[in-house]
Amino acid sequence: MAGVARVIVVGAGLGGLAAAARLAASGHDVTVCEQAGTVGGKLGWYERDGFAFDTGPSLLTWPDQLRRLFAATGAPLGASLDLRPVAPTDHRFTDGSRLHLTDDLGPGWRRLLDRARRIWDATEGPFLSRPLHGPRTLAQLAARPGGLRDVATIAPGTSLRALARAHLDDPRHVALVDRMATYTGSDPRRAPAALASVLHLELTGGSWYTPGGLRRVVDAVADRARERGVRVLTQTRVEEVLVHAGRAAGVRLAGGRRLPADVVVVNADAAALYGVRTPPGQHPLLPAATATAPTRGARAGLAATTPSLSGFVLLLALRGRTPDLAHHTVLFPPLDGAGYDDEFDAVFGSGRRRGRPSAVPEPAVYVSAPDDPALRPDDGSEAWFVLVNAPRHAPHDVRAGVDWRAPGFAEAYADHVLAVMARRGLDVRDRVLWRQVRTPADLEVATGAVGGSIYGSSSNGARAAFLRPANRSGVPGLLLVGGSSHPGGGIPLVLASAAIAAGLVGPV
Ligand SMILES: Cc1cc2nc3c(=O)[nH]c(=O)nc-3n(C[C@H](O)[C@H](O)[C@H](O)COP(=O)(O)OP(=O)(O)OC[C@H]3O[C@@H](n4cnc5c(N)ncnc54)[C@H](O)[C@@H]3O)c2cc1C
């Protein structure tokens, strides 16, 4: 874009703030409008009685993306954040065994890791760091030198589960690989083999924490944005993206005020922008009447995806300390019978539960218990974040989600999750000082994520990556950034998305 652009960013989630910092550092005039009273979106925070919790991310991988953001916008990351490596996740199985991704799990595992590395090498540059060009992206990849070999490595028609089964016999090892699909909100039986790159990233890049909680990540990005001159307006809800003469022209705020702009960058959920899967009565941010042919394509593409899974969160203030507890623990379900598949059927309404999603009876339970004095009173207690995968909140559509607000439902499920944990060796029921339950419905209200989907659309299906909303909307001057747009959700990809979106505006 030639000259200084007036940019409005809709939403102060990580992607919105990172894009704002980059655009301001390139010389543009940037205002962020955030509906909530605080920045951060899904990187939420909850404190009470001396306990504190990250309510969103707990696992930070690929910190290079953060380093790149800070280097591109001013002083290096180390000046703002103290990132520390944490021990590999402790994966516990119902037979009493415990595995880590760093364990040597045999020749098949080593071959799979080698394949995961090659998938990563083939996709990082061409796919994760560039704008999406729809299904053409794959053709462009194939046309590069060595491209056909890369496409064969990625194996677009193979599922992650099939890739795992081709290398591994032990159901526990397959479950470890399956788990990687959930880190993008997906079902390993339908997600592409390319997601093995998540395994590669976690293994080689490690996982990281910052004392005081991962919430500090988004606070540091917000500080960087403000230092670069970005105006961050909280409690400022955008009702509509204004389009004049076919171009984005600004936004209309709740209350009617209009803010003009040359460029509008939407960090709110792409489904809310395009009005896909939104509850009855909720108007799209981009009125259907202003849609051009490309945005109609984007709407149709998004509507053809499966929304990502959501999460049911329990914040536990616990009396006493737990011996032998890692920073990250996953308690897997019994792997005989329906095994891990039952979770994916329940969340996505597939298999025996076709069209009937439900709370998962035997979920894999994830516990994050950072050994961080900043998160607990100084009396030997513990603050646990517990997460289980959950179907979306969609009371208006029982075939696609569940009603997390049904009376008594969420509290009863919280009791159930605690009982599941007890059966699997972590019985904390008589240590609970208090608990906070956060359902997909709560996430929807707090962040505007339609149905409480954590990652926008899932990667279910060979075409999913290409149906995910592109960073360029099709309306000139209207861009998308964040976990519901290309290249996807999770802290590192959201930061990659911000770099792509800012690059599309260009320097002054
Ligand atoms: C429970 C949970 C666990 C997670 N675990 C991990 C993890 O371990 N590792 C990891 O990397 N990632 C994890 N994630 C995902 C990660 O948090 C997200 O991918 C990322 O934070 C999304 O950032 P975003 O830029 O898409 O914006 P969001 O966080 O979605 O923010 C969007 C912002 O837009 C605002 N907004 C929406 N509509 C409007 C409007 N109309 N007007 C103004 N403002 C608006 C919202 O209030 C919000 O602040 C987790 C998420 C959750 C919820």
Coordinates of C-alpha atoms and ligand atoms in Angstrom, one line a residue:
M1 CA 0.0 0.0 0.0
A2 CA 1.5 3.3 -1.0
G3 CA 1.5 5.9 1.9
V4 CA 0.2 5.7 5.4
A5 CA -2.9 3.6 5.7
R6 CA -5.5 4.1 8.4
V7 CA -6.0 0.6 9.7
I8 CA -8.7 -0.7 12.0
V9 CA -8.1 -4.1 13.6
V10 CA -11.3 -5.8 14.8
G11 CA -10.4 -7.7 17.9
A12 CA -7.4 -7.6 20.3
G13 CA -6.7 -11.3 20.3
L14 CA -3.1 -12.4 19.8
G15 CA -3.4 -12.3 16.0
G16 CA -5.0 -8.8 16.0
L17 CA -2.4 -7.4 18.3
A18 CA 0.5 -9.0 16.5
A19 CA -0.8 -7.7 13.1
A20 CA -1.3 -4.2 14.7
A21 CA 2.2 -4.1 16.1
R22 CA 3.7 -5.2 12.7
L23 CA 1.6 -2.7 10.8
A24 CA 2.4 0.2 13.1
A25 CA 6.1 -0.7 13.0
S26 CA 5.8 -0.4 9.2
G27 CA 4.5 3.1 9.6
H28 CA 0.7 2.7 9.4
D29 CA -1.8 4.4 11.6
V30 CA -3.4 1.6 13.6
T31 CA -6.5 1.4 15.9
V32 CA -7.6 -1.9 17.5
C33 CA -11.3 -2.2 18.5
E34 CA -11.9 -4.9 21.2
Q35 CA -15.4 -5.7 22.4
A36 CA -14.2 -7.1 25.8
G37 CA -12.9 -5.0 28.7
T38 CA -9.4 -6.5 28.3
V39 CA -7.2 -7.6 25.5
G40 CA -6.1 -11.2 24.8
G41 CA -9.2 -13.1 23.6
K42 CA -8.7 -16.8 24.1
L43 CA -5.5 -16.2 26.0
G44 CA -7.6 -15.5 29.0
W45 CA -6.8 -15.2 32.7
Y46 CA -8.7 -15.8 35.9
E47 CA -7.7 -14.9 39.5
R48 CA -9.3 -15.5 42.8
D49 CA -8.2 -15.9 46.4
G50 CA -4.5 -15.9 45.5
F51 CA -4.9 -18.5 42.8
A52 CA -4.4 -17.6 39.1
F53 CA -5.0 -19.5 35.9
D54 CA -4.4 -19.3 32.2
T55 CA -7.9 -20.1 30.9
G56 CA -6.7 -20.7 27.3
P57 CA -3.3 -21.9 26.0
S58 CA -1.0 -23.7 28.3
L59 CA 1.4 -25.3 25.7
L60 CA 3.6 -22.9 23.8
T61 CA 5.6 -24.4 21.0
W62 CA 7.6 -23.0 18.1
P63 CA 8.7 -19.8 20.0
D64 CA 10.6 -18.7 16.8
Q65 CA 7.3 -17.1 15.7
L66 CA 7.3 -14.9 18.8
R67 CA 11.0 -14.1 18.3
R68 CA 10.3 -13.1 14.7
L69 CA 7.4 -10.8 15.8
F70 CA 9.5 -9.0 18.4
A71 CA 12.5 -8.7 16.1
A72 CA 10.3 -7.2 13.4
T73 CA 8.8 -4.6 15.7
G74 CA 11.6 -3.5 18.0
A75 CA 13.7 -4.9 20.8
P76 CA 14.1 -8.7 20.8
L77 CA 11.8 -11.0 22.6
G78 CA 14.1 -11.6 25.6
A79 CA 13.7 -8.0 26.6
S80 CA 9.9 -8.6 27.1
L81 CA 9.4 -12.2 28.0
D82 CA 11.3 -14.8 30.0
L83 CA 10.6 -18.0 28.1
R84 CA 11.7 -21.2 29.8
P85 CA 11.6 -24.8 28.5
V86 CA 9.4 -27.2 30.3
A87 CA 9.7 -31.0 30.5
P88 CA 8.0 -33.1 27.8
T89 CA 4.3 -33.9 28.4
D90 CA 3.7 -36.9 30.6
H91 CA 1.2 -39.2 28.7
R92 CA -0.4 -41.7 31.1
F93 CA -2.3 -44.8 30.0
T94 CA -4.8 -46.9 32.0
D95 CA -2.4 -49.8 32.1
G96 CA -0.1 -47.7 34.3
S97 CA 2.5 -47.0 31.5
R98 CA 3.7 -43.5 30.9
L99 CA 5.2 -42.2 27.6
H100 CA 6.9 -39.0 26.4
L101 CA 7.3 -37.9 22.8
T102 CA 11.0 -37.8 23.5
D103 CA 11.1 -41.5 24.4
D104 CA 12.6 -43.8 21.8
L105 CA 9.6 -45.9 20.9
G106 CA 11.2 -48.1 18.4
P107 CA 12.1 -48.2 14.7
G108 CA 8.6 -47.4 13.4
W109 CA 8.4 -44.4 15.7
R110 CA 11.8 -43.2 14.4
R111 CA 10.7 -43.6 10.8
L112 CA 7.5 -41.7 11.5
L113 CA 9.5 -38.8 13.1
D114 CA 11.7 -38.7 10.1
R115 CA 8.6 -38.4 7.9
A116 CA 7.2 -35.7 10.2
R117 CA 10.4 -33.7 9.7
R118 CA 10.2 -34.0 6.0
I119 CA 6.5 -33.0 6.0
W120 CA 7.5 -30.0 8.1
D121 CA 10.3 -29.0 5.7
A122 CA 7.9 -29.3 2.7
T123 CA 5.1 -27.2 4.3
E124 CA 6.6 -24.6 6.5
G125 CA 7.9 -22.2 3.9
P126 CA 5.4 -22.6 1.0
F127 CA 2.2 -23.1 3.1
L128 CA 2.5 -21.8 6.7
S129 CA 4.3 -18.5 5.8
R130 CA 2.4 -17.5 2.7
P131 CA -1.1 -16.4 1.8
L132 CA -3.4 -19.1 0.7
H133 CA -4.3 -19.5 -2.9
G134 CA -7.0 -22.1 -2.5
P135 CA -6.5 -25.6 -4.0
R136 CA -4.0 -23.9 -6.4
T137 CA -1.6 -23.8 -3.4
L138 CA -1.0 -27.5 -3.8
A139 CA -0.5 -27.2 -7.6
Q140 CA 2.0 -24.3 -7.0
L141 CA 3.8 -26.5 -4.5
A142 CA 4.0 -29.4 -7.0
A143 CA 5.3 -27.1 -9.7
R144 CA 8.4 -26.0 -7.6
P145 CA 11.7 -27.9 -8.1
G146 CA 11.4 -31.1 -6.0
G147 CA 7.7 -30.2 -5.6
L148 CA 6.3 -33.6 -6.7
R149 CA 8.5 -35.3 -4.1
D150 CA 7.2 -32.8 -1.5
V151 CA 3.6 -33.5 -2.4
A152 CA 4.3 -37.3 -2.1
T153 CA 5.8 -36.7 1.3
I154 CA 2.8 -34.7 2.5
A155 CA 0.4 -37.3 1.0
P156 CA -2.6 -35.1 0.8
G157 CA -5.0 -38.0 0.5
T158 CA -3.7 -39.8 3.6
S159 CA -5.1 -39.3 7.1
L160 CA -3.0 -38.7 10.2
R161 CA -4.4 -41.9 11.6
A162 CA -3.5 -43.9 8.5
L163 CA 0.0 -42.5 8.5
A164 CA 0.4 -43.5 12.2
R165 CA -1.0 -47.0 11.6
A166 CA 1.4 -47.5 8.7
H167 CA 4.4 -47.0 11.1
L168 CA 3.1 -48.1 14.5
D169 CA 1.6 -51.2 16.0
D170 CA 1.2 -50.2 19.6
P171 CA -2.2 -48.5 20.2
R172 CA -0.6 -46.1 22.8
H173 CA 1.9 -44.9 20.2
V174 CA -1.0 -44.3 17.7
A175 CA -2.9 -42.4 20.4
L176 CA 0.1 -40.1 20.9
V177 CA 0.0 -39.2 17.2
D178 CA -3.8 -39.0 17.2
R179 CA -3.5 -36.4 20.0
M180 CA -1.6 -34.1 17.6
A181 CA -4.8 -33.7 15.5
T182 CA -6.6 -32.3 18.5
Y183 CA -4.0 -29.5 18.7
T184 CA -5.6 -28.1 15.6
G185 CA -9.2 -29.0 16.8
S186 CA -9.5 -32.0 14.5
D187 CA -10.3 -35.7 14.2
P188 CA -7.1 -37.8 13.4
R189 CA -9.2 -40.1 11.3
R190 CA -10.1 -37.3 8.9
A191 CA -7.3 -34.8 9.4
P192 CA -4.4 -35.0 6.9
A193 CA -1.1 -36.7 7.5
A194 CA 0.5 -33.3 7.2
L195 CA -0.4 -32.7 10.8
A196 CA 2.4 -35.0 11.8
S197 CA 4.4 -31.8 11.5
V198 CA 2.9 -30.8 14.9
L199 CA 4.7 -33.8 16.3
H200 CA 7.9 -32.7 14.8
L201 CA 7.5 -29.2 16.1
E202 CA 6.8 -30.2 19.7
L203 CA 9.7 -32.6 19.7
T204 CA 12.3 -30.5 18.1
G205 CA 11.2 -27.0 19.3
G206 CA 10.2 -28.2 22.8
S207 CA 7.5 -26.6 24.8
W208 CA 7.8 -23.4 26.7
Y209 CA 6.4 -21.4 29.6
T210 CA 6.8 -18.0 31.0
P211 CA 6.7 -17.4 34.7
G212 CA 3.5 -15.7 35.6
G213 CA 1.6 -17.6 33.0
L214 CA 1.2 -17.7 29.2
R215 CA -1.2 -14.8 29.5
R216 CA 2.0 -12.7 29.7
V217 CA 2.7 -13.5 26.0
V218 CA -0.3 -11.5 24.8
D219 CA 0.3 -8.8 27.4
A220 CA 3.8 -8.4 26.0
V221 CA 2.5 -8.3 22.4
A222 CA -0.1 -5.6 23.5
D223 CA 2.7 -3.6 25.1
R224 CA 4.7 -3.8 22.0
A225 CA 1.8 -2.7 19.8
R226 CA 1.2 0.3 22.1
E227 CA 4.9 1.2 22.1
R228 CA 4.7 1.4 18.3
G229 CA 1.8 3.8 18.6
V230 CA -1.2 1.5 18.2
R231 CA -4.4 2.8 19.9
V232 CA -6.1 -0.1 21.7
L233 CA -9.8 0.6 22.5
T234 CA -11.4 -1.9 24.8
Q235 CA -15.2 -2.2 25.3
T236 CA -15.5 -1.2 21.7
R237 CA -17.6 -3.6 19.8
V238 CA -17.7 -3.6 16.0
E239 CA -21.1 -4.3 14.6
E240 CA -20.3 -4.0 10.9
V241 CA -17.5 -3.7 8.5
L242 CA -18.4 -0.9 6.1
V243 CA -17.9 -1.3 2.4
H244 CA -18.1 1.6 -0.1
A245 CA -17.6 1.4 -3.8
G246 CA -16.5 -2.2 -3.4
R247 CA -13.7 -1.5 -0.8
A248 CA -13.5 -1.8 2.9
A249 CA -14.1 1.7 4.2
G250 CA -14.2 1.4 8.0
V251 CA -16.4 0.0 10.8
R252 CA -19.6 0.8 12.6
L253 CA -19.4 0.4 16.3
A254 CA -22.1 -0.6 18.8
G255 CA -23.9 2.6 19.5
G256 CA -23.6 3.7 15.8
R257 CA -20.3 5.6 15.7
R258 CA -18.4 5.1 12.4
L259 CA -14.7 4.9 12.2
P260 CA -13.3 5.4 8.7
A261 CA -10.3 3.3 7.5
D262 CA -8.4 2.4 4.4
V263 CA -7.8 -1.1 5.6
V264 CA -9.8 -3.3 8.0
V265 CA -8.2 -6.3 9.5
V266 CA -10.7 -8.7 11.2
N267 CA -9.3 -10.8 14.1
A268 CA -12.8 -11.8 15.2
D269 CA -13.9 -15.3 14.2
A270 CA -14.1 -15.6 10.4
A271 CA -17.5 -17.4 10.9
A272 CA -18.8 -14.2 12.6
L273 CA -17.4 -12.1 9.7
Y274 CA -19.1 -14.2 7.0
G275 CA -22.1 -15.2 9.0
V276 CA -21.5 -19.0 8.8
R277 CA -23.0 -21.2 11.5
T278 CA -23.9 -18.2 13.6
P279 CA -26.9 -18.5 15.9
P280 CA -30.2 -17.2 14.7
G281 CA -30.5 -13.4 14.9
Q282 CA -26.7 -12.8 14.9
H283 CA -25.9 -10.6 11.9
P284 CA -22.6 -11.1 10.0
L285 CA -20.0 -8.4 10.5
L286 CA -19.8 -8.3 6.7
P287 CA -23.4 -7.8 5.5
A288 CA -24.4 -10.3 2.9
A289 CA -25.6 -7.5 0.7
T290 CA -22.0 -6.2 0.3
A291 CA -20.6 -9.6 -0.7
T292 CA -18.7 -9.9 -3.9
A293 CA -18.2 -13.1 -5.7
P294 CA -14.9 -13.9 -3.9
T295 CA -16.5 -13.5 -0.5
R296 CA -19.4 -15.7 -1.6
G297 CA -16.7 -18.3 -2.4
A298 CA -15.1 -17.8 1.1
R299 CA -18.5 -18.2 2.7
A300 CA -19.2 -21.4 0.8
G301 CA -15.7 -22.7 1.5
L302 CA -16.1 -22.1 5.2
A303 CA -19.6 -23.6 5.3
A304 CA -18.1 -26.8 3.7
T305 CA -15.6 -27.2 6.6
T306 CA -16.2 -29.0 9.9
P307 CA -16.0 -26.6 12.8
S308 CA -13.1 -27.3 15.2
L309 CA -13.7 -28.9 18.5
S310 CA -14.3 -26.8 21.5
G311 CA -13.1 -27.3 25.1
F312 CA -14.6 -27.9 28.5
V313 CA -12.3 -26.3 31.1
L314 CA -12.1 -26.8 34.9
L315 CA -10.0 -24.5 36.9
L316 CA -9.2 -26.2 40.2
A317 CA -7.9 -24.5 43.4
L318 CA -6.5 -27.5 45.2
R319 CA -5.3 -28.0 48.8
G320 CA -1.9 -29.6 49.1
R321 CA 0.7 -30.7 46.6
T322 CA 0.7 -33.7 44.2
P323 CA 3.8 -35.8 44.1
D324 CA 5.3 -36.7 40.7
L325 CA 3.2 -34.3 38.7
A326 CA 4.6 -32.9 35.4
H327 CA 3.8 -29.4 34.1
H328 CA 1.7 -31.1 31.4
T329 CA -0.1 -34.4 31.9
V330 CA -2.5 -36.3 29.5
L331 CA -4.6 -39.1 31.0
F332 CA -5.7 -41.2 28.0
P333 CA -8.9 -43.3 28.0
P334 CA -8.7 -47.1 28.0
L335 CA -7.6 -48.0 24.5
D336 CA -9.5 -51.2 24.1
G337 CA -13.2 -51.2 22.9
A338 CA -14.2 -47.9 21.3
G339 CA -10.9 -46.4 22.7
Y340 CA -9.9 -42.9 21.7
D341 CA -12.3 -43.0 18.7
D342 CA -15.3 -42.6 21.1
E343 CA -14.0 -39.1 21.9
F344 CA -13.9 -38.0 18.3
D345 CA -17.3 -39.6 17.5
A346 CA -18.8 -37.7 20.5
V347 CA -17.2 -34.4 19.6
F348 CA -17.9 -34.4 15.9
G349 CA -21.1 -36.4 15.9
S350 CA -19.7 -39.2 13.8
G351 CA -19.6 -43.0 13.9
R352 CA -22.2 -44.4 16.3
R353 CA -23.1 -40.9 17.2
R354 CA -23.7 -39.6 13.7
G355 CA -25.5 -36.3 13.9
R356 CA -25.6 -36.5 17.7
P357 CA -22.6 -34.8 19.3
S358 CA -22.4 -35.2 23.0
A359 CA -20.2 -34.6 26.0
V360 CA -17.4 -37.2 25.9
P361 CA -18.1 -40.1 28.3
E362 CA -14.4 -41.2 28.5
P363 CA -12.4 -38.1 27.5
A364 CA -8.7 -37.8 27.4
V365 CA -8.0 -35.4 30.2
Y366 CA -5.3 -32.8 30.0
V367 CA -3.9 -31.3 33.2
S368 CA -1.6 -28.3 33.2
A369 CA -0.1 -27.6 36.7
P370 CA 2.7 -25.1 36.3
D371 CA 5.0 -25.2 39.3
D372 CA 4.8 -21.4 39.5
P373 CA 4.5 -19.5 42.8
A374 CA 2.8 -16.7 41.0
L375 CA -0.2 -18.9 40.4
R376 CA -1.0 -20.0 43.9
P377 CA -1.1 -18.8 47.5
D378 CA 2.1 -19.5 49.5
D379 CA 0.5 -22.3 51.6
G380 CA 1.4 -25.4 49.6
S381 CA -1.6 -25.4 47.4
E382 CA -1.9 -25.9 43.6
A383 CA -3.7 -24.3 40.7
W384 CA -4.7 -26.8 37.9
F385 CA -6.1 -26.1 34.5
V386 CA -8.0 -29.2 33.3
L387 CA -9.2 -29.4 29.7
V388 CA -11.2 -32.0 27.8
N389 CA -12.2 -31.8 24.2
A390 CA -15.9 -31.0 23.8
P391 CA -18.5 -30.5 21.1
R392 CA -19.5 -27.0 20.2
H393 CA -22.3 -25.0 21.8
A394 CA -25.1 -25.0 19.3
P395 CA -28.5 -25.2 21.1
H396 CA -30.2 -24.1 17.9
D397 CA -28.8 -27.1 16.1
V398 CA -28.8 -30.4 18.0
R399 CA -27.2 -32.2 15.0
A400 CA -24.2 -30.0 15.2
G401 CA -23.5 -29.3 18.9
V402 CA -24.9 -29.5 22.4
D403 CA -26.6 -27.0 24.7
W404 CA -23.9 -26.4 27.3
R405 CA -26.3 -24.1 29.1
A406 CA -28.9 -26.8 29.8
P407 CA -29.7 -26.6 33.5
G408 CA -27.2 -28.6 35.6
F409 CA -25.5 -30.1 32.5
A410 CA -22.1 -28.4 32.9
E411 CA -21.7 -28.9 36.7
A412 CA -22.7 -32.6 36.3
Y413 CA -20.1 -33.0 33.6
A414 CA -17.5 -31.3 35.8
D415 CA -18.2 -34.0 38.5
H416 CA -17.9 -36.6 35.8
V417 CA -14.5 -35.3 34.6
L418 CA -13.3 -35.4 38.2
A419 CA -14.5 -39.0 38.6
V420 CA -12.7 -39.9 35.4
M421 CA -9.5 -38.4 36.6
A422 CA -9.9 -40.3 39.9
R423 CA -10.3 -43.6 38.0
R424 CA -7.1 -42.8 36.1
G425 CA -5.0 -42.1 39.2
L426 CA -5.4 -38.4 39.9
D427 CA -8.1 -38.3 42.5
V428 CA -8.3 -34.7 43.8
R429 CA -11.9 -34.6 44.8
D430 CA -11.3 -34.2 48.5
R431 CA -8.7 -31.5 47.8
V432 CA -10.9 -29.1 45.8
L433 CA -11.1 -25.7 47.6
W434 CA -13.2 -24.4 44.8
R435 CA -13.6 -24.9 41.1
Q436 CA -14.6 -22.8 38.1
V437 CA -16.3 -24.4 35.1
R438 CA -15.8 -22.9 31.6
T439 CA -17.9 -24.3 28.8
P440 CA -17.9 -23.8 25.1
A441 CA -20.8 -21.4 25.6
D442 CA -18.7 -19.3 28.0
L443 CA -15.9 -19.2 25.4
E444 CA -18.3 -18.0 22.8
V445 CA -19.5 -15.2 25.0
A446 CA -16.0 -14.1 26.1
T447 CA -14.3 -14.1 22.6
G448 CA -17.0 -14.2 20.0
A449 CA -15.8 -17.7 18.7
V450 CA -18.9 -19.0 17.1
G451 CA -20.1 -22.1 19.1
G452 CA -16.9 -21.8 21.2
S453 CA -14.8 -23.5 18.5
I454 CA -11.3 -23.1 19.6
Y455 CA -9.6 -23.1 16.2
G456 CA -12.3 -21.9 13.8
S457 CA -12.6 -24.7 11.3
S458 CA -11.0 -28.0 11.9
S459 CA -8.5 -29.7 9.5
N460 CA -11.0 -32.6 9.0
G461 CA -10.9 -33.6 5.3
A462 CA -8.2 -33.5 2.6
R463 CA -9.4 -30.1 1.4
A464 CA -9.9 -28.4 4.8
A465 CA -6.6 -26.4 4.7
F466 CA -7.7 -24.9 1.4
L467 CA -11.3 -24.1 2.5
R468 CA -10.1 -22.3 5.6
P469 CA -10.7 -18.5 5.1
A470 CA -7.8 -16.8 3.4
N471 CA -6.2 -13.7 4.9
R472 CA -7.4 -11.8 1.8
S473 CA -11.1 -11.6 1.9
G474 CA -11.9 -10.7 -1.7
V475 CA -13.2 -7.3 -0.7
P476 CA -10.2 -5.0 -1.4
G477 CA -8.9 -3.5 1.9
L478 CA -10.5 -6.2 4.1
L479 CA -8.1 -8.8 5.6
L480 CA -8.5 -11.6 8.1
V481 CA -6.0 -12.6 10.8
G482 CA -6.0 -15.1 13.6
G483 CA -6.8 -18.7 14.4
S484 CA -10.0 -19.0 12.3
S485 CA -8.2 -17.9 9.1
H486 CA -5.1 -19.2 7.3
P487 CA -2.8 -20.9 8.3
G488 CA -4.7 -21.9 11.5
G489 CA -5.1 -21.7 15.2
G490 CA -2.7 -22.1 18.2
I491 CA -0.2 -19.4 19.2
P492 CA 2.5 -20.1 16.6
L493 CA 0.1 -20.3 13.6
V494 CA -1.8 -17.2 14.7
L495 CA 1.5 -15.3 14.8
A496 CA 2.3 -16.6 11.3
S497 CA -1.1 -15.4 10.2
A498 CA -0.3 -11.9 11.6
A499 CA 2.9 -11.8 9.6
I500 CA 1.1 -12.8 6.4
A501 CA -1.8 -10.3 6.9
A502 CA 0.6 -7.4 7.7
G503 CA 2.7 -8.4 4.6
L504 CA -0.4 -8.1 2.4
V505 CA -0.8 -4.4 3.5
G506 CA 2.9 -3.8 3.0
P507 CA 5.1 -1.0 4.2
V508 CA 4.3 2.8 3.9
Ligands
LIG1 C1 -9.2 -23.6 26.2 C2 -8.1 -23.3 25.2 C3 -6.9 -23.9 25.2 C4 -6.0 -23.6 24.2 N1 -4.7 -24.2 24.3 C5 -3.8 -23.8 23.4 C6 -2.4 -24.3 23.6 O1 -2.1 -25.0 24.6 N2 -1.5 -23.9 22.8 C7 -1.8 -23.0 21.8 O2 -0.8 -22.6 21.0 N3 -3.0 -22.5 21.6 C8 -4.0 -22.9 22.4 N4 -5.3 -22.4 22.2 C9 -5.6 -21.6 21.0 C10 -5.2 -20.2 21.1 O3 -5.6 -19.6 22.3 C11 -5.8 -19.4 20.0 O4 -5.5 -20.1 18.7 C12 -5.4 -18.0 19.9 O5 -5.3 -17.4 21.1 C13 -6.4 -17.3 19.0 O6 -6.0 -16.0 18.7 P1 -6.8 -15.1 17.7 O7 -5.8 -14.0 17.2 O8 -7.4 -15.9 16.7 O9 -7.8 -14.3 18.5 P2 -9.0 -14.6 19.6 O10 -8.3 -15.0 20.8 O11 -10.0 -15.5 19.0 O12 -9.5 -13.1 19.8 C14 -10.4 -12.5 19.0 C15 -10.7 -11.2 19.7 O13 -11.7 -10.5 18.9 C16 -12.6 -9.9 19.8 N5 -13.9 -9.7 19.0 C17 -14.7 -10.6 18.5 N6 -15.7 -10.0 17.9 C18 -15.5 -8.7 18.0 C19 -16.2 -7.6 17.6 N7 -17.4 -7.7 16.8 N8 -15.8 -6.3 17.9 C20 -14.6 -6.2 18.6 N9 -13.9 -7.2 19.0 C21 -14.3 -8.5 18.7 C22 -12.8 -10.9 20.9 O14 -13.3 -10.4 22.1 C23 -11.3 -11.4 21.1 O15 -10.6 -10.6 22.0 C24 -6.2 -22.7 23.2 C25 -7.5 -22.0 23.2 C26 -8.4 -22.3 24.2 C27 -9.7 -21.5 24.2

